[in-house]
PDB file of C-alpha atoms in Angstrom:
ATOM      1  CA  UNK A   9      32.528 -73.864   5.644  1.00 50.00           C
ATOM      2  CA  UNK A  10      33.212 -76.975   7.985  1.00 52.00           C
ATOM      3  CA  UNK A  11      35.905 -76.351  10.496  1.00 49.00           C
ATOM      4  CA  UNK A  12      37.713 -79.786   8.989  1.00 58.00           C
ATOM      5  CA  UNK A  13      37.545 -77.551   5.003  1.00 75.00           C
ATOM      6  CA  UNK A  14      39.352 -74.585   7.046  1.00 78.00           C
ATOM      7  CA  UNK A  15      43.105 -75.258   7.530  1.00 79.00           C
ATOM      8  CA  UNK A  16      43.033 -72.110   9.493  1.00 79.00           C
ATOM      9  CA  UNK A  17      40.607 -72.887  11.651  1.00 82.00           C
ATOM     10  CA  UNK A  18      41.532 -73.108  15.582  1.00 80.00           C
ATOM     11  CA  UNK A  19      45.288 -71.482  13.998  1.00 81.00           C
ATOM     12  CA  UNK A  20      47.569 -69.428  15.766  1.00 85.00           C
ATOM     13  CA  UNK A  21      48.551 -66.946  13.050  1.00 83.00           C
ATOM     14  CA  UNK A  22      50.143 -64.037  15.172  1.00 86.00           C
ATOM     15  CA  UNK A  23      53.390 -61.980  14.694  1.00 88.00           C
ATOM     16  CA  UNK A  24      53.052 -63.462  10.819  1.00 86.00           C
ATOM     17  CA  UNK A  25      52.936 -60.585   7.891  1.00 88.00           C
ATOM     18  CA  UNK A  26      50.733 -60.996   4.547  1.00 86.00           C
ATOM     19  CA  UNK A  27      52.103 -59.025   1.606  1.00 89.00           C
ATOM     20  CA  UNK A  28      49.831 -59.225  -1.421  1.00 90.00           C
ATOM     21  CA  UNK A  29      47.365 -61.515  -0.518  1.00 87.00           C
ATOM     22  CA  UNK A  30      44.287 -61.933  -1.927  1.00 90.00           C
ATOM     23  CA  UNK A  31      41.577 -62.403   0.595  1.00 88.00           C
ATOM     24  CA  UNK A  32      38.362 -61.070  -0.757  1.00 90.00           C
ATOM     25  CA  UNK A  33      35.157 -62.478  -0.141  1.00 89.00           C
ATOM     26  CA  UNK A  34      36.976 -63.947   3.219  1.00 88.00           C
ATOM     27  CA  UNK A  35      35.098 -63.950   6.204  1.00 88.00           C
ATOM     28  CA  UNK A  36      36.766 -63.156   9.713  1.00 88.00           C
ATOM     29  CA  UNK A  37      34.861 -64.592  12.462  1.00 88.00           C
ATOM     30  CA  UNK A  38      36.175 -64.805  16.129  1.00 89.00           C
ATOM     31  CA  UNK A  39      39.416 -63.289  14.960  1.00 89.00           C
ATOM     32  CA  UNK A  40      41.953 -61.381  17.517  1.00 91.00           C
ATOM     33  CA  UNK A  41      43.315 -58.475  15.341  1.00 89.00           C
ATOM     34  CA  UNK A  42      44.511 -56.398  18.260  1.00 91.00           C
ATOM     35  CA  UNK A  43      47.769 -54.622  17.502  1.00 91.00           C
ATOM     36  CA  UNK A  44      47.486 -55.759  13.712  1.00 91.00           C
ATOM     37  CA  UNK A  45      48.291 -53.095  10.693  1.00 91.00           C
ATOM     38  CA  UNK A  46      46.124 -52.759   7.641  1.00 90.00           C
ATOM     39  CA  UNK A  47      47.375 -51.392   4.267  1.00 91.00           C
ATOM     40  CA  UNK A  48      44.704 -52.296   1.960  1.00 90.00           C
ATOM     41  CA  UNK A  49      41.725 -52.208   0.242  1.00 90.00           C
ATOM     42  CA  UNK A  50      38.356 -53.409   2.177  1.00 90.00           C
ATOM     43  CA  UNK A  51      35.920 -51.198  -0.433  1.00 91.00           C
ATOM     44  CA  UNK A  52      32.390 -52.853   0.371  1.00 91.00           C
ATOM     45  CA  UNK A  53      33.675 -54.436   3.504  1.00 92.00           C
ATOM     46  CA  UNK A  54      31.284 -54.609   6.204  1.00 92.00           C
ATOM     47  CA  UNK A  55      32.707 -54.551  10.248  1.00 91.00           C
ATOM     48  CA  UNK A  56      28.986 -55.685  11.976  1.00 91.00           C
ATOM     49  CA  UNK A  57      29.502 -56.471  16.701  1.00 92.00           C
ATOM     50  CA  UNK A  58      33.193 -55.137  15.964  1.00 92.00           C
ATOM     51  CA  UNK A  59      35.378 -54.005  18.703  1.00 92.00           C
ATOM     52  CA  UNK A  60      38.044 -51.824  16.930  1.00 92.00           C
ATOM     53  CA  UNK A  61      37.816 -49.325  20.263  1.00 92.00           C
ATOM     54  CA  UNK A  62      40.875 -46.923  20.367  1.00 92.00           C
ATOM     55  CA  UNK A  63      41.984 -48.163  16.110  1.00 92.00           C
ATOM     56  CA  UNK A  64      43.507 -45.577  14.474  1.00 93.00           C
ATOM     57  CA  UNK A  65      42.354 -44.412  10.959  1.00 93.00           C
ATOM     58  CA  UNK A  66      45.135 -42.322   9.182  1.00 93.00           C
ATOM     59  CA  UNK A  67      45.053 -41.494   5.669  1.00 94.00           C
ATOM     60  CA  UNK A  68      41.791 -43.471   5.056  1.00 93.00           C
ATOM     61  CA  UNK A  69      39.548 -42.977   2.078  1.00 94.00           C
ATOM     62  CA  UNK A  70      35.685 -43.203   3.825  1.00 92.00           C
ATOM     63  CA  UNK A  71      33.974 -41.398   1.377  1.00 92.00           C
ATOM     64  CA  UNK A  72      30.208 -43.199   1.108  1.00 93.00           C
ATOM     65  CA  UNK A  73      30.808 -45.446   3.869  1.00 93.00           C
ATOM     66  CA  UNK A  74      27.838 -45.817   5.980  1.00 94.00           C
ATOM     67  CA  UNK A  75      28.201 -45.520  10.108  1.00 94.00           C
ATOM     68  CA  UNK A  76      25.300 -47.059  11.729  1.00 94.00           C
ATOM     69  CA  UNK A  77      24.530 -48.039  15.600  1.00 94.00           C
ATOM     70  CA  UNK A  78      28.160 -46.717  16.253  1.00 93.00           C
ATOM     71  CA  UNK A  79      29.244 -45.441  19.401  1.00 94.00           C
ATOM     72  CA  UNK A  80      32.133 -42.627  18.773  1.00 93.00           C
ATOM     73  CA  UNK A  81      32.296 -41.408  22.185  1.00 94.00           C
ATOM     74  CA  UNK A  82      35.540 -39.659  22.943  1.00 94.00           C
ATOM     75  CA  UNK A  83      36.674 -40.157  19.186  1.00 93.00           C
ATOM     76  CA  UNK A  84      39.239 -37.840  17.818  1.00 93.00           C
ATOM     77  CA  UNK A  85      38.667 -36.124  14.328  1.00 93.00           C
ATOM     78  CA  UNK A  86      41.245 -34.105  12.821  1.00 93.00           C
ATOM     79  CA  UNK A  87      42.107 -32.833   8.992  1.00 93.00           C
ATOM     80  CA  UNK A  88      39.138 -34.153   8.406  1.00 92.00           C
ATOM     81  CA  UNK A  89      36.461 -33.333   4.806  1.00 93.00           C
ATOM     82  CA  UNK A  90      33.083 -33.553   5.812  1.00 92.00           C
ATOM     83  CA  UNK A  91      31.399 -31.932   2.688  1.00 95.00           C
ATOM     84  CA  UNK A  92      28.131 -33.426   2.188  1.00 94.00           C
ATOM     85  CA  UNK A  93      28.249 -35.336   5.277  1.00 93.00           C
ATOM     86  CA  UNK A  94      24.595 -36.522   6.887  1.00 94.00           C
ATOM     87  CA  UNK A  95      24.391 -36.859  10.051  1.00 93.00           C
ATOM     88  CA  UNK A  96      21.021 -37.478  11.927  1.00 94.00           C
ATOM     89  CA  UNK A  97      19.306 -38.995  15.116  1.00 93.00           C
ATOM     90  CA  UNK A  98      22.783 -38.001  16.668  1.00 92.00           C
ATOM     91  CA  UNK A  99      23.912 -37.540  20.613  1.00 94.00           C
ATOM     92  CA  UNK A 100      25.280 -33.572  20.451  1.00 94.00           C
ATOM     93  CA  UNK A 101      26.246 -33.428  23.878  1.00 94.00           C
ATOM     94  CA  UNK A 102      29.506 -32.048  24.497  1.00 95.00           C
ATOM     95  CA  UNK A 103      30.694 -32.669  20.761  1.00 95.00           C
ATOM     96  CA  UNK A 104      32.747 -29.286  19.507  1.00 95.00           C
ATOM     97  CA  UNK A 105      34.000 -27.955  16.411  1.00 93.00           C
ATOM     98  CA  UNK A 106      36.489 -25.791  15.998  1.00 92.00           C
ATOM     99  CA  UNK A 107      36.099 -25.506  19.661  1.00 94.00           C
ATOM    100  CA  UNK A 108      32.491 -24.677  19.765  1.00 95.00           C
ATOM    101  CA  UNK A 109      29.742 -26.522  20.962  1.00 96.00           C
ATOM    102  CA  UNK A 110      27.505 -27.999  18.549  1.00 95.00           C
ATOM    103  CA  UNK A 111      24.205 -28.124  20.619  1.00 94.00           C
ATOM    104  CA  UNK A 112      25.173 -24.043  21.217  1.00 95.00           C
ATOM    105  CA  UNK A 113      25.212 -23.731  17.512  1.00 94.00           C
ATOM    106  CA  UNK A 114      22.025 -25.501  16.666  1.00 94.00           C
ATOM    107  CA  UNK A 115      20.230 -23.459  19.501  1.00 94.00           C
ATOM    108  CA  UNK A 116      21.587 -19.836  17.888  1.00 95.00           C
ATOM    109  CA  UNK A 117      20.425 -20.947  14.472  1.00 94.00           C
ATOM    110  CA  UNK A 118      17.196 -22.460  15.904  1.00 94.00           C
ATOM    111  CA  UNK A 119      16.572 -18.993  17.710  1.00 96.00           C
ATOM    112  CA  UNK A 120      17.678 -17.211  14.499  1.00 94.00           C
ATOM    113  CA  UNK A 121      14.602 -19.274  12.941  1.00 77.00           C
TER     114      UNK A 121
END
C-alpha cells in the first residue's frame, strides 16, 4: 500500500485504546508498541525481527505455535503445560527445571544408556 492510501501512515496513535476492532490481515511495520496491552486474538499471526524483549505472556493460549531463531535467554516460565512439547538444536546451558539442571539430566540418562 502507498503511504498517500494509508491515513495512518507517519500517525501518532499513542495513549489511544481500540475496543473491538477488526484488524486482521493488517500489517504492522515500523510500529512502537512498547508499553501497549493486548487482549485478543492473533491465531496465525506471525512476529518475524520482533523486539518484544522483557513482554509478558499471562494467560496465553500457545498451543501449536512454532518458536524459531528465538533467543529466550533469561526468560521466566511458570504454570506452564509442556505435554508434547519438541524442542531440538537447543542451548541447555544453565536452563533448570524444577530446580535441576537440564544438561545434568540428559548426562544421567545418557549414562543410564
Amino acid at each position: 500500500m502507498a503511504q498517500s492510501e494509508n491515513p495512518f501512515c507517519g500517525e501518532q496513535l499513542q495513549g489511544k485504546a481500540y475496543a473491538k476492532a477488526d484488524m486482521k490481515n493488517s500489517n504492522f511495520d515500523g510500529v512502537n508498541l512498547a508499553d501497549s496491552r493486548f487482549y485478543c486474538v492473533a491465531t496465525n499471526a506471525l512476529f518475524t525481527d520482533s523486539n518484544i524483549q522483557a513482554t509478558r505472556f499471562e494467560n496465553v493460549n500457545l498451543s501449536e505455535a512454532v518458536f524459531d531463531d528465538v533467543n529466550m535467554a533469561g526468560a521466566v516460565f511458570g504454570n506452564i503445560n509442556l505435554s508434547d512439547v519438541t524442542i531440538s538444536n537447543a542451548n541447555l546451558t544453565g536452563m533448570t527445571i524444577n530446580g535441576v539442571l537440564v544438561t545434568e539430566l540428559l548426562a544421567a540418562f545418557e549414562a543410564r544408556s
